[in-house]
Structure formats: structure tokens, C-alpha cells
Amino acid sequence: MLSEHYEQIEALGLDLAIVGLFLLMAYVVHDILKKNNVPLIGKVVVYFVLFLGAAGFIFKGIMQWVLES
């Protein structure tokens, strides 16, 4: 059973690892911005850039799913 679904398990593990890394990056960025008293516009820009990176991975996953279907 495990050998039959190895690729799916591997893909799921990679996706979960990427989500975990983005959550860790968001936590680290939040901590750094909080400690350094960054103005609101700086926080908005930093979080927007972090969101664009995550959105790129989400879009890539959706495109792979569409092309493989």
C-alpha cells in the first residue's frame, strides 16, 4: 500500500513542509517588525511581499493540478 502511493505521500509532505516554512517566516518577520517598531507602511509592504511568495507556490500547485488533470 505504501509503495503504491509513494509519490502522493511525497508530494503531500513537500507541500506541508513549504506551508510550515512560510508560517515560520511569517512568525520571524512578525517578531522582527515588532521588536524594531517598524511603521505601518513598512509592515504592509513586508507582509505583501511574503504573501506574494506564498501565492506563487499556491498558483504553481494549482497549475500543476490543472495540467495533470
PDB file of N, CA, C and O in Angstrom:
ATOM      1  N   MET A   1       0.820  -1.193   0.000  1.00  0.00           N
ATOM      2  CA  MET A   1       0.000   0.000   0.000  1.00  0.00           C
ATOM      3  C   MET A   1       0.864   1.257   0.000  1.00  0.00           C
ATOM      4  O   MET A   1       0.608   2.176  -0.758  1.00  0.00           O
ATOM      5  N   LEU A   2       1.870   1.293   0.833  1.00  0.00           N
ATOM      6  CA  LEU A   2       2.716   2.466   0.913  1.00  0.00           C
ATOM      7  C   LEU A   2       3.460   2.695  -0.392  1.00  0.00           C
ATOM      8  O   LEU A   2       3.567   3.830  -0.864  1.00  0.00           O
ATOM      9  N   SER A   3       3.952   1.639  -1.004  1.00  0.00           N
ATOM     10  CA  SER A   3       4.706   1.790  -2.250  1.00  0.00           C
ATOM     11  C   SER A   3       3.812   2.244  -3.402  1.00  0.00           C
ATOM     12  O   SER A   3       4.283   2.886  -4.337  1.00  0.00           O
ATOM     13  N   GLU A   4       2.526   1.932  -3.336  1.00  0.00           N
ATOM     14  CA  GLU A   4       1.607   2.344  -4.395  1.00  0.00           C
ATOM     15  C   GLU A   4       1.344   3.847  -4.365  1.00  0.00           C
ATOM     16  O   GLU A   4       1.112   4.471  -5.398  1.00  0.00           O
ATOM     17  N   HIS A   5       1.372   4.432  -3.199  1.00  0.00           N
ATOM     18  CA  HIS A   5       1.035   5.847  -3.037  1.00  0.00           C
ATOM     19  C   HIS A   5       2.248   6.687  -2.639  1.00  0.00           C
ATOM     20  O   HIS A   5       2.086   7.781  -2.089  1.00  0.00           O
ATOM     21  N   TYR A   6       3.431   6.206  -2.947  1.00  0.00           N
ATOM     22  CA  TYR A   6       4.650   6.886  -2.515  1.00  0.00           C
ATOM     23  C   TYR A   6       4.741   8.300  -3.074  1.00  0.00           C
ATOM     24  O   TYR A   6       5.092   9.233  -2.350  1.00  0.00           O
ATOM     25  N   GLU A   7       4.421   8.489  -4.355  1.00  0.00           N
ATOM     26  CA  GLU A   7       4.521   9.813  -4.967  1.00  0.00           C
ATOM     27  C   GLU A   7       3.527  10.793  -4.343  1.00  0.00           C
ATOM     28  O   GLU A   7       3.855  11.962  -4.136  1.00  0.00           O
ATOM     29  N   GLN A   8       2.322  10.334  -4.040  1.00  0.00           N
ATOM     30  CA  GLN A   8       1.330  11.217  -3.430  1.00  0.00           C
ATOM     31  C   GLN A   8       1.742  11.611  -2.017  1.00  0.00           C
ATOM     32  O   GLN A   8       1.571  12.766  -1.616  1.00  0.00           O
ATOM     33  N   ILE A   9       2.275  10.666  -1.275  1.00  0.00           N
ATOM     34  CA  ILE A   9       2.731  10.957   0.089  1.00  0.00           C
ATOM     35  C   ILE A   9       3.899  11.937   0.055  1.00  0.00           C
ATOM     36  O   ILE A   9       3.960  12.872   0.845  1.00  0.00           O
ATOM     37  N   GLU A  10       4.800  11.725  -0.906  1.00  0.00           N
ATOM     38  CA  GLU A  10       5.947  12.613  -1.048  1.00  0.00           C
ATOM     39  C   GLU A  10       5.502  14.031  -1.411  1.00  0.00           C
ATOM     40  O   GLU A  10       5.996  15.017  -0.855  1.00  0.00           O
ATOM     41  N   ALA A  11       4.560  14.164  -2.336  1.00  0.00           N
ATOM     42  CA  ALA A  11       4.055  15.480  -2.739  1.00  0.00           C
ATOM     43  C   ALA A  11       3.348  16.172  -1.583  1.00  0.00           C
ATOM     44  O   ALA A  11       3.518  17.379  -1.370  1.00  0.00           O
ATOM     45  N   LEU A  12       2.560  15.421  -0.819  1.00  0.00           N
ATOM     46  CA  LEU A  12       1.868  15.991   0.334  1.00  0.00           C
ATOM     47  C   LEU A  12       2.871  16.454   1.396  1.00  0.00           C
ATOM     48  O   LEU A  12       2.718  17.539   1.971  1.00  0.00           O
ATOM     49  N   GLY A  13       3.886  15.657   1.631  1.00  0.00           N
ATOM     50  CA  GLY A  13       4.924  16.038   2.596  1.00  0.00           C
ATOM     51  C   GLY A  13       5.656  17.296   2.177  1.00  0.00           C
ATOM     52  O   GLY A  13       5.947  18.167   3.005  1.00  0.00           O
ATOM     53  N   LEU A  14       5.954  17.418   0.891  1.00  0.00           N
ATOM     54  CA  LEU A  14       6.628  18.620   0.398  1.00  0.00           C
ATOM     55  C   LEU A  14       5.739  19.842   0.557  1.00  0.00           C
ATOM     56  O   LEU A  14       6.198  20.910   0.994  1.00  0.00           O
ATOM     57  N   ASP A  15       4.455  19.694   0.222  1.00  0.00           N
ATOM     58  CA  ASP A  15       3.527  20.822   0.370  1.00  0.00           C
ATOM     59  C   ASP A  15       3.399  21.246   1.834  1.00  0.00           C
ATOM     60  O   ASP A  15       3.384  22.446   2.143  1.00  0.00           O
ATOM     61  N   LEU A  16       3.304  20.291   2.732  1.00  0.00           N
ATOM     62  CA  LEU A  16       3.212  20.622   4.157  1.00  0.00           C
ATOM     63  C   LEU A  16       4.492  21.274   4.664  1.00  0.00           C
ATOM     64  O   LEU A  16       4.436  22.191   5.495  1.00  0.00           O
ATOM     65  N   ALA A  17       5.629  20.845   4.165  1.00  0.00           N
ATOM     66  CA  ALA A  17       6.898  21.451   4.565  1.00  0.00           C
ATOM     67  C   ALA A  17       6.975  22.901   4.092  1.00  0.00           C
ATOM     68  O   ALA A  17       7.432  23.783   4.834  1.00  0.00           O
ATOM     69  N   ILE A  18       6.515  23.168   2.882  1.00  0.00           N
ATOM     70  CA  ILE A  18       6.531  24.535   2.359  1.00  0.00           C
ATOM     71  C   ILE A  18       5.588  25.416   3.164  1.00  0.00           C
ATOM     72  O   ILE A  18       5.925  26.561   3.493  1.00  0.00           O
ATOM     73  N   VAL A  19       4.410  24.902   3.503  1.00  0.00           N
ATOM     74  CA  VAL A  19       3.471  25.667   4.336  1.00  0.00           C
ATOM     75  C   VAL A  19       4.104  25.961   5.701  1.00  0.00           C
ATOM     76  O   VAL A  19       4.026  27.089   6.203  1.00  0.00           O
ATOM     77  N   GLY A  20       4.755  24.966   6.274  1.00  0.00           N
ATOM     78  CA  GLY A  20       5.428  25.174   7.560  1.00  0.00           C
ATOM     79  C   GLY A  20       6.520  26.224   7.480  1.00  0.00           C
ATOM     80  O   GLY A  20       6.666  27.048   8.384  1.00  0.00           O
ATOM     81  N   LEU A  21       7.284  26.208   6.389  1.00  0.00           N
ATOM     82  CA  LEU A  21       8.339  27.222   6.229  1.00  0.00           C
ATOM     83  C   LEU A  21       7.756  28.619   6.080  1.00  0.00           C
ATOM     84  O   LEU A  21       8.300  29.583   6.626  1.00  0.00           O
ATOM     85  N   PHE A  22       6.663  28.749   5.341  1.00  0.00           N
ATOM     86  CA  PHE A  22       6.049  30.072   5.206  1.00  0.00           C
ATOM     87  C   PHE A  22       5.473  30.551   6.536  1.00  0.00           C
ATOM     88  O   PHE A  22       5.561  31.742   6.859  1.00  0.00           O
ATOM     89  N   LEU A  23       4.900  29.656   7.316  1.00  0.00           N
ATOM     90  CA  LEU A  23       4.415  30.055   8.640  1.00  0.00           C
ATOM     91  C   LEU A  23       5.567  30.475   9.546  1.00  0.00           C
ATOM     92  O   LEU A  23       5.457  31.460  10.287  1.00  0.00           O
ATOM     93  N   LEU A  24       6.669  29.749   9.476  1.00  0.00           N
ATOM     94  CA  LEU A  24       7.845  30.113  10.261  1.00  0.00           C
ATOM     95  C   LEU A  24       8.396  31.465   9.824  1.00  0.00           C
ATOM     96  O   LEU A  24       8.756  32.299  10.665  1.00  0.00           O
ATOM     97  N   MET A  25       8.455  31.706   8.509  1.00  0.00           N
ATOM     98  CA  MET A  25       8.922  33.001   8.018  1.00  0.00           C
ATOM     99  C   MET A  25       8.002  34.126   8.475  1.00  0.00           C
ATOM    100  O   MET A  25       8.474  35.211   8.848  1.00  0.00           O
ATOM    101  N   ALA A  26       6.694  33.890   8.445  1.00  0.00           N
ATOM    102  CA  ALA A  26       5.748  34.920   8.887  1.00  0.00           C
ATOM    103  C   ALA A  26       5.952  35.224  10.364  1.00  0.00           C
ATOM    104  O   ALA A  26       5.916  36.392  10.777  1.00  0.00           O
ATOM    105  N   TYR A  27       6.191  34.192  11.171  1.00  0.00           N
ATOM    106  CA  TYR A  27       6.430  34.404  12.598  1.00  0.00           C
ATOM    107  C   TYR A  27       7.721  35.198  12.826  1.00  0.00           C
ATOM    108  O   TYR A  27       7.751  36.134  13.627  1.00  0.00           O
ATOM    109  N   VAL A  28       8.767  34.843  12.118  1.00  0.00           N
ATOM    110  CA  VAL A  28      10.049  35.534  12.280  1.00  0.00           C
ATOM    111  C   VAL A  28       9.929  36.989  11.840  1.00  0.00           C
ATOM    112  O   VAL A  28      10.408  37.905  12.522  1.00  0.00           O
ATOM    113  N   VAL A  29       9.270  37.215  10.707  1.00  0.00           N
ATOM    114  CA  VAL A  29       9.085  38.587  10.221  1.00  0.00           C
ATOM    115  C   VAL A  29       8.258  39.389  11.212  1.00  0.00           C
ATOM    116  O   VAL A  29       8.586  40.548  11.522  1.00  0.00           O
ATOM    117  N   HIS A  30       7.196  38.807  11.732  1.00  0.00           N
ATOM    118  CA  HIS A  30       6.358  39.497  12.719  1.00  0.00           C
ATOM    119  C   HIS A  30       7.184  39.880  13.958  1.00  0.00           C
ATOM    120  O   HIS A  30       7.079  41.004  14.460  1.00  0.00           O
ATOM    121  N   ASP A  31       8.003  38.960  14.429  1.00  0.00           N
ATOM    122  CA  ASP A  31       8.827  39.216  15.605  1.00  0.00           C
ATOM    123  C   ASP A  31       9.834  40.332  15.347  1.00  0.00           C
ATOM    124  O   ASP A  31      10.015  41.226  16.181  1.00  0.00           O
ATOM    125  N   ILE A  32      10.475  40.304  14.187  1.00  0.00           N
ATOM    126  CA  ILE A  32      11.464  41.338  13.854  1.00  0.00           C
ATOM    127  C   ILE A  32      10.796  42.700  13.715  1.00  0.00           C
ATOM    128  O   ILE A  32      11.307  43.708  14.208  1.00  0.00           O
ATOM    129  N   LEU A  33       9.650  42.740  13.033  1.00  0.00           N
ATOM    130  CA  LEU A  33       8.959  44.020  12.857  1.00  0.00           C
ATOM    131  C   LEU A  33       8.472  44.571  14.192  1.00  0.00           C
ATOM    132  O   LEU A  33       8.492  45.785  14.416  1.00  0.00           O
ATOM    133  N   LYS A  34       8.042  43.702  15.090  1.00  0.00           N
ATOM    134  CA  LYS A  34       7.553  44.140  16.395  1.00  0.00           C
ATOM    135  C   LYS A  34       8.686  44.695  17.254  1.00  0.00           C
ATOM    136  O   LYS A  34       8.541  45.730  17.908  1.00  0.00           O
ATOM    137  N   LYS A  35       9.833  44.025  17.240  1.00  0.00           N
ATOM    138  CA  LYS A  35      10.960  44.459  18.067  1.00  0.00           C
ATOM    139  C   LYS A  35      11.577  45.770  17.584  1.00  0.00           C
ATOM    140  O   LYS A  35      12.135  46.526  18.371  1.00  0.00           O
ATOM    141  N   ASN A  36      11.491  46.041  16.274  1.00  0.00           N
ATOM    142  CA  ASN A  36      12.140  47.224  15.717  1.00  0.00           C
ATOM    143  C   ASN A  36      11.191  48.395  15.491  1.00  0.00           C
ATOM    144  O   ASN A  36      11.578  49.395  14.871  1.00  0.00           O
ATOM    145  N   ASN A  37       9.958  48.290  15.974  1.00  0.00           N
ATOM    146  CA  ASN A  37       8.976  49.377  15.865  1.00  0.00           C
ATOM    147  C   ASN A  37       8.871  49.932  14.446  1.00  0.00           C
ATOM    148  O   ASN A  37       9.005  51.123  14.207  1.00  0.00           O
ATOM    149  N   VAL A  38       8.645  49.055  13.488  1.00  0.00           N
ATOM    150  CA  VAL A  38       8.528  49.440  12.081  1.00  0.00           C
ATOM    151  C   VAL A  38       7.184  50.123  11.864  1.00  0.00           C
ATOM    152  O   VAL A  38       6.175  49.688  12.413  1.00  0.00           O
ATOM    153  N   PRO A  39       7.158  51.201  11.063  1.00  0.00           N
ATOM    154  CA  PRO A  39       5.881  51.878  10.793  1.00  0.00           C
ATOM    155  C   PRO A  39       4.917  50.972  10.016  1.00  0.00           C
ATOM    156  O   PRO A  39       5.310  49.978   9.418  1.00  0.00           O
ATOM    157  N   LEU A  40       3.657  51.355  10.015  1.00  0.00           N
ATOM    158  CA  LEU A  40       2.610  50.544   9.408  1.00  0.00           C
ATOM    159  C   LEU A  40       2.872  50.282   7.926  1.00  0.00           C
ATOM    160  O   LEU A  40       2.685  49.160   7.456  1.00  0.00           O
ATOM    161  N   ILE A  41       3.310  51.286   7.172  1.00  0.00           N
ATOM    162  CA  ILE A  41       3.535  51.087   5.737  1.00  0.00           C
ATOM    163  C   ILE A  41       4.636  50.053   5.500  1.00  0.00           C
ATOM    164  O   ILE A  41       4.551  49.242   4.574  1.00  0.00           O
ATOM    165  N   GLY A  42       5.636  50.024   6.342  1.00  0.00           N
ATOM    166  CA  GLY A  42       6.698  49.027   6.226  1.00  0.00           C
ATOM    167  C   GLY A  42       6.172  47.625   6.482  1.00  0.00           C
ATOM    168  O   GLY A  42       6.534  46.672   5.787  1.00  0.00           O
ATOM    169  N   LYS A  43       5.319  47.498   7.480  1.00  0.00           N
ATOM    170  CA  LYS A  43       4.724  46.197   7.784  1.00  0.00           C
ATOM    171  C   LYS A  43       3.860  45.712   6.626  1.00  0.00           C
ATOM    172  O   LYS A  43       3.905  44.535   6.255  1.00  0.00           O
ATOM    173  N   VAL A  44       3.081  46.612   6.055  1.00  0.00           N
ATOM    174  CA  VAL A  44       2.210  46.255   4.936  1.00  0.00           C
ATOM    175  C   VAL A  44       3.046  45.765   3.758  1.00  0.00           C
ATOM    176  O   VAL A  44       2.727  44.745   3.138  1.00  0.00           O
ATOM    177  N   VAL A  45       4.122  46.467   3.451  1.00  0.00           N
ATOM    178  CA  VAL A  45       4.976  46.081   2.327  1.00  0.00           C
ATOM    179  C   VAL A  45       5.613  44.719   2.578  1.00  0.00           C
ATOM    180  O   VAL A  45       5.622  43.845   1.703  1.00  0.00           O
ATOM    181  N   VAL A  46       6.136  44.502   3.757  1.00  0.00           N
ATOM    182  CA  VAL A  46       6.807  43.238   4.073  1.00  0.00           C
ATOM    183  C   VAL A  46       5.825  42.080   4.019  1.00  0.00           C
ATOM    184  O   VAL A  46       6.115  41.031   3.423  1.00  0.00           O
ATOM    185  N   TYR A  47       4.652  42.231   4.610  1.00  0.00           N
ATOM    186  CA  TYR A  47       3.665  41.150   4.585  1.00  0.00           C
ATOM    187  C   TYR A  47       3.132  40.911   3.167  1.00  0.00           C
ATOM    188  O   TYR A  47       2.836  39.782   2.793  1.00  0.00           O
ATOM    189  N   PHE A  48       3.022  41.971   2.373  1.00  0.00           N
ATOM    190  CA  PHE A  48       2.571  41.816   0.990  1.00  0.00           C
ATOM    191  C   PHE A  48       3.578  41.004   0.179  1.00  0.00           C
ATOM    192  O   PHE A  48       3.199  40.123  -0.595  1.00  0.00           O
ATOM    193  N   VAL A  49       4.858  41.285   0.359  1.00  0.00           N
ATOM    194  CA  VAL A  49       5.897  40.525  -0.344  1.00  0.00           C
ATOM    195  C   VAL A  49       5.891  39.065   0.105  1.00  0.00           C
ATOM    196  O   VAL A  49       6.013  38.153  -0.716  1.00  0.00           O
ATOM    197  N   LEU A  50       5.727  38.827   1.397  1.00  0.00           N
ATOM    198  CA  LEU A  50       5.647  37.461   1.892  1.00  0.00           C
ATOM    199  C   LEU A  50       4.416  36.752   1.316  1.00  0.00           C
ATOM    200  O   LEU A  50       4.484  35.589   0.920  1.00  0.00           O
ATOM    201  N   PHE A  51       3.296  37.459   1.219  1.00  0.00           N
ATOM    202  CA  PHE A  51       2.095  36.890   0.624  1.00  0.00           C
ATOM    203  C   PHE A  51       2.300  36.557  -0.852  1.00  0.00           C
ATOM    204  O   PHE A  51       1.834  35.516  -1.326  1.00  0.00           O
ATOM    205  N   LEU A  52       3.009  37.428  -1.586  1.00  0.00           N
ATOM    206  CA  LEU A  52       3.255  37.150  -2.997  1.00  0.00           C
ATOM    207  C   LEU A  52       4.088  35.884  -3.183  1.00  0.00           C
ATOM    208  O   LEU A  52       3.858  35.115  -4.120  1.00  0.00           O
ATOM    209  N   GLY A  53       5.044  35.666  -2.307  1.00  0.00           N
ATOM    210  CA  GLY A  53       5.832  34.442  -2.381  1.00  0.00           C
ATOM    211  C   GLY A  53       4.982  33.214  -2.153  1.00  0.00           C
ATOM    212  O   GLY A  53       5.078  32.218  -2.872  1.00  0.00           O
ATOM    213  N   ALA A  54       4.118  33.274  -1.145  1.00  0.00           N
ATOM    214  CA  ALA A  54       3.221  32.145  -0.862  1.00  0.00           C
ATOM    215  C   ALA A  54       2.218  31.966  -1.998  1.00  0.00           C
ATOM    216  O   ALA A  54       1.909  30.837  -2.387  1.00  0.00           O
ATOM    217  N   ALA A  55       1.719  33.060  -2.546  1.00  0.00           N
ATOM    218  CA  ALA A  55       0.751  32.973  -3.643  1.00  0.00           C
ATOM    219  C   ALA A  55       1.387  32.336  -4.873  1.00  0.00           C
ATOM    220  O   ALA A  55       0.716  31.621  -5.625  1.00  0.00           O
ATOM    221  N   GLY A  56       2.667  32.574  -5.087  1.00  0.00           N
ATOM    222  CA  GLY A  56       3.361  31.941  -6.205  1.00  0.00           C
ATOM    223  C   GLY A  56       3.377  30.430  -6.080  1.00  0.00           C
ATOM    224  O   GLY A  56       3.156  29.708  -7.060  1.00  0.00           O
ATOM    225  N   PHE A  57       3.649  29.929  -4.875  1.00  0.00           N
ATOM    226  CA  PHE A  57       3.637  28.489  -4.659  1.00  0.00           C
ATOM    227  C   PHE A  57       2.223  27.917  -4.796  1.00  0.00           C
ATOM    228  O   PHE A  57       2.035  26.824  -5.331  1.00  0.00           O
ATOM    229  N   ILE A  58       1.228  28.651  -4.321  1.00  0.00           N
ATOM    230  CA  ILE A  58      -0.155  28.188  -4.453  1.00  0.00           C
ATOM    231  C   ILE A  58      -0.549  28.135  -5.924  1.00  0.00           C
ATOM    232  O   ILE A  58      -1.133  27.155  -6.393  1.00  0.00           O
ATOM    233  N   PHE A  59      -0.211  29.170  -6.679  1.00  0.00           N
ATOM    234  CA  PHE A  59      -0.528  29.220  -8.106  1.00  0.00           C
ATOM    235  C   PHE A  59       0.181  28.096  -8.861  1.00  0.00           C
ATOM    236  O   PHE A  59      -0.405  27.470  -9.744  1.00  0.00           O
ATOM    237  N   LYS A  60       1.431  27.832  -8.503  1.00  0.00           N
ATOM    238  CA  LYS A  60       2.182  26.742  -9.124  1.00  0.00           C
ATOM    239  C   LYS A  60       1.489  25.404  -8.867  1.00  0.00           C
ATOM    240  O   LYS A  60       1.363  24.576  -9.773  1.00  0.00           O
ATOM    241  N   GLY A  61       1.030  25.184  -7.661  1.00  0.00           N
ATOM    242  CA  GLY A  61       0.326  23.947  -7.339  1.00  0.00           C
ATOM    243  C   GLY A  61      -0.971  23.807  -8.098  1.00  0.00           C
ATOM    244  O   GLY A  61      -1.308  22.716  -8.581  1.00  0.00           O
ATOM    245  N   ILE A  62      -1.710  24.903  -8.227  1.00  0.00           N
ATOM    246  CA  ILE A  62      -2.967  24.870  -8.973  1.00  0.00           C
ATOM    247  C   ILE A  62      -2.703  24.580 -10.445  1.00  0.00           C
ATOM    248  O   ILE A  62      -3.398  23.767 -11.066  1.00  0.00           O
ATOM    249  N   MET A  63      -1.670  25.205 -11.007  1.00  0.00           N
ATOM    250  CA  MET A  63      -1.349  24.961 -12.418  1.00  0.00           C
ATOM    251  C   MET A  63      -0.899  23.520 -12.651  1.00  0.00           C
ATOM    252  O   MET A  63      -1.267  22.918 -13.664  1.00  0.00           O
ATOM    253  N   GLN A  64      -0.135  22.959 -11.749  1.00  0.00           N
ATOM    254  CA  GLN A  64       0.258  21.560 -11.887  1.00  0.00           C
ATOM    255  C   GLN A  64      -0.956  20.656 -11.831  1.00  0.00           C
ATOM    256  O   GLN A  64      -1.075  19.710 -12.614  1.00  0.00           O
ATOM    257  N   TRP A  65      -1.871  20.946 -10.929  1.00  0.00           N
ATOM    258  CA  TRP A  65      -3.079  20.132 -10.795  1.00  0.00           C
ATOM    259  C   TRP A  65      -3.929  20.220 -12.060  1.00  0.00           C
ATOM    260  O   TRP A  65      -4.464  19.206 -12.529  1.00  0.00           O
ATOM    261  N   VAL A  66      -4.060  21.434 -12.629  1.00  0.00           N
ATOM    262  CA  VAL A  66      -4.865  21.611 -13.837  1.00  0.00           C
ATOM    263  C   VAL A  66      -4.218  20.890 -15.018  1.00  0.00           C
ATOM    264  O   VAL A  66      -4.898  20.219 -15.796  1.00  0.00           O
ATOM    265  N   LEU A  67      -2.906  21.004 -15.158  1.00  0.00           N
ATOM    266  CA  LEU A  67      -2.232  20.378 -16.294  1.00  0.00           C
ATOM    267  C   LEU A  67      -2.204  18.855 -16.190  1.00  0.00           C
ATOM    268  O   LEU A  67      -2.204  18.168 -17.207  1.00  0.00           O
ATOM    269  N   GLU A  68      -2.178  18.326 -14.978  1.00  0.00           N
ATOM    270  CA  GLU A  68      -2.162  16.877 -14.811  1.00  0.00           C
ATOM    271  C   GLU A  68      -3.543  16.249 -14.917  1.00  0.00           C
ATOM    272  O   GLU A  68      -3.665  15.059 -15.151  1.00  0.00           O
ATOM    273  N   SER A  69      -4.591  17.060 -14.768  1.00  0.00           N
ATOM    274  CA  SER A  69      -5.973  16.537 -14.847  1.00  0.00           C
ATOM    275  C   SER A  69      -6.382  16.256 -16.272  1.00  0.00           C
ATOM    276  O   SER A  69      -5.957  16.775 -17.211  1.00  0.00           O
TER     277      SER A  69
END
